[in-house]
Short mmCIF file of C-alpha atoms in Angstrom, two decimals:
data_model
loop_
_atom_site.label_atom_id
_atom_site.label_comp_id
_atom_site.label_asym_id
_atom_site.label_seq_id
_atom_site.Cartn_x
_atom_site.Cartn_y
_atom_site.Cartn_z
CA UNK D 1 0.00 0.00 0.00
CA UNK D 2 1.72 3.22 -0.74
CA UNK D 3 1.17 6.45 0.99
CA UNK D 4 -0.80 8.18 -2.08
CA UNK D 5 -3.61 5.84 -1.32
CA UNK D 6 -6.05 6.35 1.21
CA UNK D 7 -5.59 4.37 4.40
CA UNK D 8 -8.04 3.29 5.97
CA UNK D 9 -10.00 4.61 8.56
CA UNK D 10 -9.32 2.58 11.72
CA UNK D 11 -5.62 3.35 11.48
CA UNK D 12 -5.82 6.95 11.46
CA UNK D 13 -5.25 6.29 15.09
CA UNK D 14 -5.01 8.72 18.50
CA UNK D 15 -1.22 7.94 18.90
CA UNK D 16 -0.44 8.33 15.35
CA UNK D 17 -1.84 12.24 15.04
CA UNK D 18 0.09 12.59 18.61
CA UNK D 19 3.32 11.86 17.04
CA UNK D 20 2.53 13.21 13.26
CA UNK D 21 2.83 10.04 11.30
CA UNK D 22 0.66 8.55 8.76
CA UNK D 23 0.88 4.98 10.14
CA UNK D 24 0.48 3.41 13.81
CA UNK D 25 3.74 1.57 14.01
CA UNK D 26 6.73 2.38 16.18
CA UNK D 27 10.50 1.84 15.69
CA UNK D 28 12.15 1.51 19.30
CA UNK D 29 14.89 2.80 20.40
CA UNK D 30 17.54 -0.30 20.79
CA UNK D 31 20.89 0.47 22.05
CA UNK D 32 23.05 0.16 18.72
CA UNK D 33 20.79 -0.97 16.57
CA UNK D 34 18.52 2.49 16.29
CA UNK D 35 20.71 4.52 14.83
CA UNK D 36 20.37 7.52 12.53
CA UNK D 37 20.27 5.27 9.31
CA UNK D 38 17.01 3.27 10.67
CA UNK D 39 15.13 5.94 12.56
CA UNK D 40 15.70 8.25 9.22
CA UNK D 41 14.06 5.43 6.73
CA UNK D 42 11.35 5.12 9.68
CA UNK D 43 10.09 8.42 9.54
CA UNK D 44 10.25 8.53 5.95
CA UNK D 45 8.04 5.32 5.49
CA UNK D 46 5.64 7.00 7.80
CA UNK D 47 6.36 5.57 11.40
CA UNK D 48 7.64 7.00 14.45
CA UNK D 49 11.24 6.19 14.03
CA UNK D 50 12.86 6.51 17.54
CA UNK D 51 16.95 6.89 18.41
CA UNK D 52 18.52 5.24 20.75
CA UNK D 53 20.58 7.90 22.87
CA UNK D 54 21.16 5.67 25.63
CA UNK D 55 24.87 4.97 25.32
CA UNK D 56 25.46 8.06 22.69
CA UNK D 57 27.61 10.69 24.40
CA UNK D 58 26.57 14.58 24.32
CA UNK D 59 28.48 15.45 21.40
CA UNK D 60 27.40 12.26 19.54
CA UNK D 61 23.75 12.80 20.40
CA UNK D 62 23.96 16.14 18.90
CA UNK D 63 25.51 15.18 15.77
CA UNK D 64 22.98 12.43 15.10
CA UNK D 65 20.06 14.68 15.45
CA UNK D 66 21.22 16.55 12.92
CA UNK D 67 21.85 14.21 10.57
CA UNK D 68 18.30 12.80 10.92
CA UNK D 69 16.74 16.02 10.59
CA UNK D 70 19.47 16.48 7.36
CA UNK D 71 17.30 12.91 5.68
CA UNK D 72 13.81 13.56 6.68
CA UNK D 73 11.39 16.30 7.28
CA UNK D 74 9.05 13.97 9.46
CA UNK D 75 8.77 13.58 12.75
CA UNK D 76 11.23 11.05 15.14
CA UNK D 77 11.43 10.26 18.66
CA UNK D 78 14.73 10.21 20.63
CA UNK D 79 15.41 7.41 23.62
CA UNK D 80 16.49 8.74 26.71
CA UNK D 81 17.49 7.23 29.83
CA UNK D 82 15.99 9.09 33.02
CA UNK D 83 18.49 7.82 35.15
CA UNK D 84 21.48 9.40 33.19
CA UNK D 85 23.27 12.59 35.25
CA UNK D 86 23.00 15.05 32.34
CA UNK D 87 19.88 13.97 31.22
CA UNK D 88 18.03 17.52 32.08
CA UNK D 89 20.19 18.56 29.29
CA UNK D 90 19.56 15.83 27.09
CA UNK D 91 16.20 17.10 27.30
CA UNK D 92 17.05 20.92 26.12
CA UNK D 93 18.56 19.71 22.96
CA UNK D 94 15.94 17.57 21.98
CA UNK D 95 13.41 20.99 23.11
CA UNK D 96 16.17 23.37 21.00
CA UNK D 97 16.37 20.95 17.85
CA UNK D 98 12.64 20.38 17.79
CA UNK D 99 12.34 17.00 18.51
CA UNK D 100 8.97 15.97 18.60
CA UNK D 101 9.01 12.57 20.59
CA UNK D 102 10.85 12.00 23.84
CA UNK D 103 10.64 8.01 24.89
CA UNK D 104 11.59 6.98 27.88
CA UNK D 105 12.63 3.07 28.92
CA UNK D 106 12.77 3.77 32.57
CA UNK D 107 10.15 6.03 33.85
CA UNK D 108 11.42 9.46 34.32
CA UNK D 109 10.17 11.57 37.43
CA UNK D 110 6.98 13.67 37.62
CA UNK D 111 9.28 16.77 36.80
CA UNK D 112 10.98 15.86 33.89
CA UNK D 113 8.04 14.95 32.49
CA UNK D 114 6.75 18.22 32.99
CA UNK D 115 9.69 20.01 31.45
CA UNK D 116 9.14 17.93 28.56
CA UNK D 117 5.47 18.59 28.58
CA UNK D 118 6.07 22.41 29.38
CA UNK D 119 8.84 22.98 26.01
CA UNK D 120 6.20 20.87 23.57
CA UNK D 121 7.65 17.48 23.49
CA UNK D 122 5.48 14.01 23.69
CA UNK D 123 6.45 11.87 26.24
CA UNK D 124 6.01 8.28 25.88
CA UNK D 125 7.57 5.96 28.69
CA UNK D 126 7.76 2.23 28.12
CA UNK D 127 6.12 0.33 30.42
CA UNK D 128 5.85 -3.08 31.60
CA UNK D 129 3.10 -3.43 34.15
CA UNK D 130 -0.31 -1.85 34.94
CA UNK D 131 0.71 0.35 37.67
CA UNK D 132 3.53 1.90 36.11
CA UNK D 133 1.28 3.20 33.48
CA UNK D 134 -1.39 4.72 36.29
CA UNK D 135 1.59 6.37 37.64
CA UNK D 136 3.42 7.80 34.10
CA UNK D 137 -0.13 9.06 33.03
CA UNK D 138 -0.97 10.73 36.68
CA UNK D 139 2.34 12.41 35.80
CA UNK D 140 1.41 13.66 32.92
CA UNK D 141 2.92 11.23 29.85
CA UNK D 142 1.11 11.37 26.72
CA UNK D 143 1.12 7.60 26.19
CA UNK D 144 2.57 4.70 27.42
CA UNK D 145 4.45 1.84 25.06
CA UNK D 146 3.20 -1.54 26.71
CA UNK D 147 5.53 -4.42 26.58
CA UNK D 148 4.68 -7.90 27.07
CA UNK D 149 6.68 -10.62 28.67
CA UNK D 150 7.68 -11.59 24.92
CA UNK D 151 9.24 -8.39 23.98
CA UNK D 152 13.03 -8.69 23.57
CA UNK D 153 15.78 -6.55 25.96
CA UNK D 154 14.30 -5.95 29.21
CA UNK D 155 10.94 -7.07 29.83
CA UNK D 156 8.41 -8.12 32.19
CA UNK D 157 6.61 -11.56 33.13
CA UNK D 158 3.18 -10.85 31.81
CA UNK D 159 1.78 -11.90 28.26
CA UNK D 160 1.37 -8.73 25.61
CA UNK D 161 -2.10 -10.33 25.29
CA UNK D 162 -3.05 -10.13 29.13
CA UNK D 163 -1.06 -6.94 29.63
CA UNK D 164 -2.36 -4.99 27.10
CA UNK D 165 -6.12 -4.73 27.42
CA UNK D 166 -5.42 -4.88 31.19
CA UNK D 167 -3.40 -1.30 30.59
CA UNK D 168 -6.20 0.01 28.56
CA UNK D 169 -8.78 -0.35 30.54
CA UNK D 170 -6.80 1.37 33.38
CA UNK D 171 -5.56 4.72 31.00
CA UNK D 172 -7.16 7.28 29.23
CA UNK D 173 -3.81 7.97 26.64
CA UNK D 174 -2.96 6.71 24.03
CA UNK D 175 -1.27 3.11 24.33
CA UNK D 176 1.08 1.30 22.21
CA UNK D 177 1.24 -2.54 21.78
CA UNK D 178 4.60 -3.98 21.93
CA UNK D 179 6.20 -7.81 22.63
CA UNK D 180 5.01 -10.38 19.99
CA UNK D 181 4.36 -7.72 16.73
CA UNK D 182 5.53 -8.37 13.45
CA UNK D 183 3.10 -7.78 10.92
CA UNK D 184 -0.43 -6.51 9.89
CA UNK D 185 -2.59 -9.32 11.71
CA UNK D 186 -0.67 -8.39 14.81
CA UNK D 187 -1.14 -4.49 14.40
CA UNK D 188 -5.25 -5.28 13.75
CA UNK D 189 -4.82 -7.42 17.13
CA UNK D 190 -3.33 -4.85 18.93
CA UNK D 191 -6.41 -2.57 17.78
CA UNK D 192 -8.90 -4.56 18.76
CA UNK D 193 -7.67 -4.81 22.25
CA UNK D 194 -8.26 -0.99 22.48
CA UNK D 195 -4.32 -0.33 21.65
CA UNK D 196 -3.17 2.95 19.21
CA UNK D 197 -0.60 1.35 17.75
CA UNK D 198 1.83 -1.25 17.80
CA UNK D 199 6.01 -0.78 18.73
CA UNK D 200 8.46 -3.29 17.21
CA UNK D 201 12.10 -3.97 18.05
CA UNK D 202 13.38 -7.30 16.50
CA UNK D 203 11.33 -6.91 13.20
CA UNK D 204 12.90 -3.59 12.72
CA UNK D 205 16.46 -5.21 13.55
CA UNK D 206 15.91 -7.62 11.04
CA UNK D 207 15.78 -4.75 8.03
CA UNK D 208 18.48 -4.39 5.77
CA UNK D 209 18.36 -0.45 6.99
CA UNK D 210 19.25 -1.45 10.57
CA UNK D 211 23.15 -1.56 11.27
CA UNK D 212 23.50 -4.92 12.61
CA UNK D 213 25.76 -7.43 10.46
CA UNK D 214 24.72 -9.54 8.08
CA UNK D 215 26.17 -12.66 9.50
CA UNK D 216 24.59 -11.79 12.82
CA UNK D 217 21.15 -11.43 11.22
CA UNK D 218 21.67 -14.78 9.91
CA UNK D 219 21.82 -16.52 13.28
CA UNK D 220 18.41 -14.71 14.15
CA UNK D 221 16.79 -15.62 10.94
CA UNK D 222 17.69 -19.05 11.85
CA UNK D 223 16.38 -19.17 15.24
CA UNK D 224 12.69 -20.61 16.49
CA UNK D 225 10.36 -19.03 19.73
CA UNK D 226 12.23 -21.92 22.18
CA UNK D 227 15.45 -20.11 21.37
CA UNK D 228 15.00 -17.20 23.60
CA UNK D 229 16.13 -17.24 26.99
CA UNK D 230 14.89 -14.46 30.21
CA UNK D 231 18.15 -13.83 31.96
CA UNK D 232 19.57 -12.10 35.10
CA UNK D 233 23.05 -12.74 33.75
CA UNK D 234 23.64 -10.07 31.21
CA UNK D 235 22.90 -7.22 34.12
CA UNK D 236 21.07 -8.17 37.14
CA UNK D 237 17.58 -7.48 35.78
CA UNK D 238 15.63 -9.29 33.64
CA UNK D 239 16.60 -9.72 29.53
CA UNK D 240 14.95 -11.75 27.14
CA UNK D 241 17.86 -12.55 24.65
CA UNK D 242 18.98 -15.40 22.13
CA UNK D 243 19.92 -18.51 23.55
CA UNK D 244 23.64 -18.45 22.02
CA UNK D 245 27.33 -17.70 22.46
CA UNK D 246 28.06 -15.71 26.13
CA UNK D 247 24.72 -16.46 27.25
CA UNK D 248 24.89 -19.92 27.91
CA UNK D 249 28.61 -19.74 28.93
CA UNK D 250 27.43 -17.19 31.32
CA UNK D 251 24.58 -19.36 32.75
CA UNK D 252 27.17 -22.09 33.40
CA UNK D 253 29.95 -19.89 35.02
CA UNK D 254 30.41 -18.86 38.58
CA UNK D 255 29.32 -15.51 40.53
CA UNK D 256 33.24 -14.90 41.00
CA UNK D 257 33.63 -15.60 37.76
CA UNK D 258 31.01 -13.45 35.59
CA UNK D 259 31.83 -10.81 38.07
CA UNK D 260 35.65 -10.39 36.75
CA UNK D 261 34.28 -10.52 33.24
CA UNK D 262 31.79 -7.71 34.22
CA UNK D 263 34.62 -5.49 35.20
CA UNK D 264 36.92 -6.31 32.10
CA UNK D 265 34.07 -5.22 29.83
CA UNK D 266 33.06 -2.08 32.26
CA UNK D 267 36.72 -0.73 31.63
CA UNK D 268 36.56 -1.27 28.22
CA UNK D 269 33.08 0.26 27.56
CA UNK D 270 34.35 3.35 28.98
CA UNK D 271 37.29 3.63 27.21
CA UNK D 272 35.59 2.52 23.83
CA UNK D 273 32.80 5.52 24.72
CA UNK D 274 34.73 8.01 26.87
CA UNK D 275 32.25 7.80 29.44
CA UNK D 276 33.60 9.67 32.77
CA UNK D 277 33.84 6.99 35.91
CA UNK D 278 31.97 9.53 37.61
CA UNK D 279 29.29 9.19 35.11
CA UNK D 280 29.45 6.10 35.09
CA UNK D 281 29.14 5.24 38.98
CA UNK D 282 26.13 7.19 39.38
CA UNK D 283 24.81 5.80 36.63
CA UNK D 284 25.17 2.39 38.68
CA UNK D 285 24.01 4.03 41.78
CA UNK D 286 20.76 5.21 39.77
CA UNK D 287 20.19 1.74 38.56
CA UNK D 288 21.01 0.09 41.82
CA UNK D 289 18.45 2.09 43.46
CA UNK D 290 15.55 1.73 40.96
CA UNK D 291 16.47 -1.67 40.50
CA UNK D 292 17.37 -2.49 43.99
CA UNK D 293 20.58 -4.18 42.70
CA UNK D 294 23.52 -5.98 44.78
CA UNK D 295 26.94 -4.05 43.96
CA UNK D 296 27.88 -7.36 41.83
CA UNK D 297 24.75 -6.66 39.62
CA UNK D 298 25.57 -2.81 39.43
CA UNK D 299 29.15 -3.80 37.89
CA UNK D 300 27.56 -6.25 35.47
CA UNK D 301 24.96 -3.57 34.01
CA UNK D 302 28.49 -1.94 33.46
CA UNK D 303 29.59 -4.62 31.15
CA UNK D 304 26.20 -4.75 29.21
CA UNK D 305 27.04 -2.59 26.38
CA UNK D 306 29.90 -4.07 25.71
CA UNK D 307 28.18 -7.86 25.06
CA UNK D 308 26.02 -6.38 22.79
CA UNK D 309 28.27 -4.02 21.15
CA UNK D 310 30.62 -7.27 20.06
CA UNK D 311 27.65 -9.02 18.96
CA UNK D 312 25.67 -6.52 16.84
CA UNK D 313 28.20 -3.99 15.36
CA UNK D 314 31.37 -6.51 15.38
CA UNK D 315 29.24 -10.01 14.27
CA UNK D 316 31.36 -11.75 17.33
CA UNK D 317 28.14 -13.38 18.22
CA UNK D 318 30.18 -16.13 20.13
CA UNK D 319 31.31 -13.25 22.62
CA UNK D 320 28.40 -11.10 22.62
CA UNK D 321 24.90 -10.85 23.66
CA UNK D 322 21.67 -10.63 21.42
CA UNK D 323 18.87 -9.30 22.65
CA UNK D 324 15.30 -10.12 20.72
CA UNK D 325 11.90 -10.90 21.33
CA UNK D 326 10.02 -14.84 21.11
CA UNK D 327 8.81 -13.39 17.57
CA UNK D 328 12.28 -13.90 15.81
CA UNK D 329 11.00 -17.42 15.34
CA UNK D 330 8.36 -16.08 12.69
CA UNK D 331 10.61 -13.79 10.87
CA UNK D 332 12.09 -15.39 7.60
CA UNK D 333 13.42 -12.14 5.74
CA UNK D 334 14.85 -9.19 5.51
CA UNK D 335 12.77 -6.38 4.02
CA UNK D 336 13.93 -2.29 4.06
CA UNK D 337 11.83 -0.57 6.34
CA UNK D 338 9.92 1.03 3.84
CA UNK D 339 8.80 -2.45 2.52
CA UNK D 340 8.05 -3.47 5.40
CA UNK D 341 6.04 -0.92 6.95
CA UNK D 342 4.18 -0.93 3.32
CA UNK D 343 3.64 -4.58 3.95
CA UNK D 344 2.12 -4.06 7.58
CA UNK D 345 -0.04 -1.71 6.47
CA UNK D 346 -1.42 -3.43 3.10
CA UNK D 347 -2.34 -6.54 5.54
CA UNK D 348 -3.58 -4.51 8.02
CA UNK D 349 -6.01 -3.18 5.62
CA UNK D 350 -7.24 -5.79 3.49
CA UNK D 351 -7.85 -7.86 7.27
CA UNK D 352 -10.25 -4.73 8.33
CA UNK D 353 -12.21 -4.82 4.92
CA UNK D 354 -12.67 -8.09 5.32
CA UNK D 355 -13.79 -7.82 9.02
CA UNK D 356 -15.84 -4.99 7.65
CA UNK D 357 -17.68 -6.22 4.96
CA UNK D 358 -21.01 -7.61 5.02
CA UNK D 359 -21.43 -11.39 4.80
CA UNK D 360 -22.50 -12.90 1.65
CA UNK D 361 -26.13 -14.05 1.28
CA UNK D 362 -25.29 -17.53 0.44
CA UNK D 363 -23.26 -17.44 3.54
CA UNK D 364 -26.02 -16.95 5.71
CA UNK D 365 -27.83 -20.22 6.72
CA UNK D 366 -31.31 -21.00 5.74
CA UNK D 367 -32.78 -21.49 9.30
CA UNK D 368 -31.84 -17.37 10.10
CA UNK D 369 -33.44 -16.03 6.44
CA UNK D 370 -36.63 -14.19 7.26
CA UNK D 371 -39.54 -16.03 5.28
#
C-alpha cells in the first residue's frame, strides 16, 4: 500500500496524530541498533522512528540529530534514559532541535516529564506493568508503550495479550502494543484490544536499513520461539535474549567468575565511549536504586554494552549478547523498512475490509433467512 492511497480509517489512530505520522507503528529505540540510518528510513516510510541515545555521548547525540533532521522532514522520537546525570540537558537539545518525541525506557520523574510537557515534546515511557502506566499518566505522559513478557531486551513476566487490554482499561492515553508484533494481523490485534498502535524492536532489527551485520542477522533468521532465553546474567535485571554464544557460557559460570568478566568489559566500555567513571558510577548508583541491585549486579549492568556491542556492530556473536523478542521465530526475511512498513499496512487493511464487509447471502444459513 503506498502512501498516495487512502488508508483506511481505523488506522488513522489517537497515537499516530500525537506523534505526526501517517501509520500506527513504532521503531524503538535499541541500544546500537537504532541509529540515525534506521530511525531516518522510519520516519520517511511513515512511522515513528525513535533513536537510541542511551549509550550516545553529548556530542554524539547532537551530531545524530542533525543528521536525521538532514534525511527527513518527518517527525522522530529520541530514547532517553531518566536515570542518566546530564539527562536535564539531554532534554534541552531535543526541546532546541525540535524534537517531537521523547521516549523513555525507565520512567522518568513527575518533573521531567513536565519540562518535557512544558517545552512541547510528547512523552512516551515504556512500560511493563499496569501500575507503572497509572503512575506515568498521573504524571502527565502522553502515552505509554506496553511491553509484554515476549518483547526482547528488558521485559516483564506478563503476556502482551493479558497486559495490554489490562493497561487500557486502566488509562485514558494513548497506548502502544509492543512484545510479539511483526506484521499486519498483529497491528489489527493490537487494535482490537483498544491499543493505538503497535512498537516493534526485532522486526525492525531484522531490516536491511538497521546496522546490525549480516552474519549476525543470519543466526536470528535461523532461530525458532524456544530459542529465547529471560536472563539475570547479562545485568542483574531481567533480559529476554537469544539462547547463544556468552549467554549460555554465562549461565554455566560462577558468581566470582562473571563478576571479573563484568569489570573487564566495564573498563573497556568506557574507554571505547569516553564515558567519565563519575558518570558512570552514578549511573550504577541510579540503577542500583531503581532496580534495587547488589553491587555485583551494578558492575555487570556496566559490562552490558559491551556484550552487545561485540555481537551486533562486530558479528562476534560467540562473545556477545543478542537481545530479541520470542517473535524472531516467525521472521524469515529481511525487508527495508519502507517495505516493510508498506507490507504491515497493506495486511492490516485488506484484514479490516474483510472484518468490515457484510457477509455474503449464500453465507447466511437458511434457518436465520426471514420467510
Amino acid at each position: 500500500m503506498s502512501q498516495a492511497q487512502e488508508l483506511h480509517p481505523t488506522l488513522r489512530t489517537r497515537a499516530a496524530d500525537l506523534f505526526g505520522v501517517r501509520y500506527p507503528i513504532v521503531q524503538t529505540g535499541m541500544g546500537y541498533v537504532s541509529d540515525v540510518r534506521l530511525t531516518t528510513a522510519t520516519a520517511n516510510a511513515g512511522g515513528l522512528g525513535i533513536l537510541a541515545a542511551g549509550l550516545l555521548s553529548y556530542d554524539e547525540l547532537v551530531v545524530a540529530i542533525e543528521r536525521i533532521q538532514v534525511g527527513t522532514d518527518a517527525p522522530f522520537g529520541v530514547n532517553i534514559r531518566a536515570d542518566q546525570p546530564d539527562v536535564a540537558k539531554r532534554i534541552d537539545l531535543l526541546i532546541s532541535a525540535g524534537v517531537k518525541v521523547a521516549s523513555f525506557a525507565l520512567a522518568p520523574k513527575q518533573e521531567l516529564i513536565a519540562k518535557c510537557k512544558d517545552a512541547g515534546l510528547v512523552v512516551v515511557p515504556s512500560i511493563g506493568a499496569r501500575r507503572h502506566a497509572e503512575k506515568v499518566a498521573a504524571w502527565g505522559a502522553d502515552a505509554v508503550i506496553v511491553q509484554g513478557g515476549e518483547g526482547g531486551g528488558h521485559t516483564g513476566g506478563v503476556p502482551t495479550s493479558l497486559l495490554l487490554p489490562q493497561v487500557v482499561d486502566a488509562v485514558d492515553i494513548p497506548v502502544i502494543g509492543a512484545g510479539g508484533f511483526f506484521d499486519g494481523r498483529g497491528l489489527v490485534a493490537a487494535l482490537a484490544y483498544g491499543a493505538e498502535g503497535i512498537a516493534m524492536g526485532t522486526r525492525f532489527l531484522l531490516t536491511s536499513d538497521s546496522p546490525v551485520q549480516p552474519s549476525v542477522k543470519d543466526v536470528y533468521l535461523s532461530k525458532t520461539v524456544n530459542d529465547t532465553v529471560l536472563t539475570l546474567q547479562v545485568d542483574g535485571v531481567p533480559q529476554r535474549v537469544l539462547r547463544a554464544g556468552t549467554i549460555e557460557e554465562l549461565e554455566r559460570t560462577s558468581a566470582p567468575g562473571r563478576l571479573l568478566r563484568a569489570v573487564r568489559n566495564a573498563f573497556a566500555f568506557r574507554k571505547l565511549s569516553g564515558t567519565p567513571w563519575g558518570d558512570m558510577i552514578r549511573e550504577g548508583l541510579a540503577m542500583r536504586k531503581a532496580h534495587d541491585l547488589t553491587w555485583s549486579q551494578v558492575v555487570m549492568a556496566a559490562n552490558a554494552p559491551m556484550l552487545y556491542r561485540s555481537a551486533l556492530l562486530e558479528g562476534k556473536t560467540d562473545v556477545g549478547v543478542m537481545a530479541t523478542g520470542q517473535v524472531v521465530g516467525l521472521i524469515d526475511d529481511v525487508p527495508s523498512v519502507a517495505e516493510l512498513i508498506d507490507r504491515i499496512i497493506g495486511e492490516a487493511t485488506r484484514i479490516l475490509d474483510r472484518l468490515g464487509a457484510p457477509a455474503p447471502v449464500a453465507s447466511v444459513p437458511a434457518a436465520y433467512k426471514e420467510n
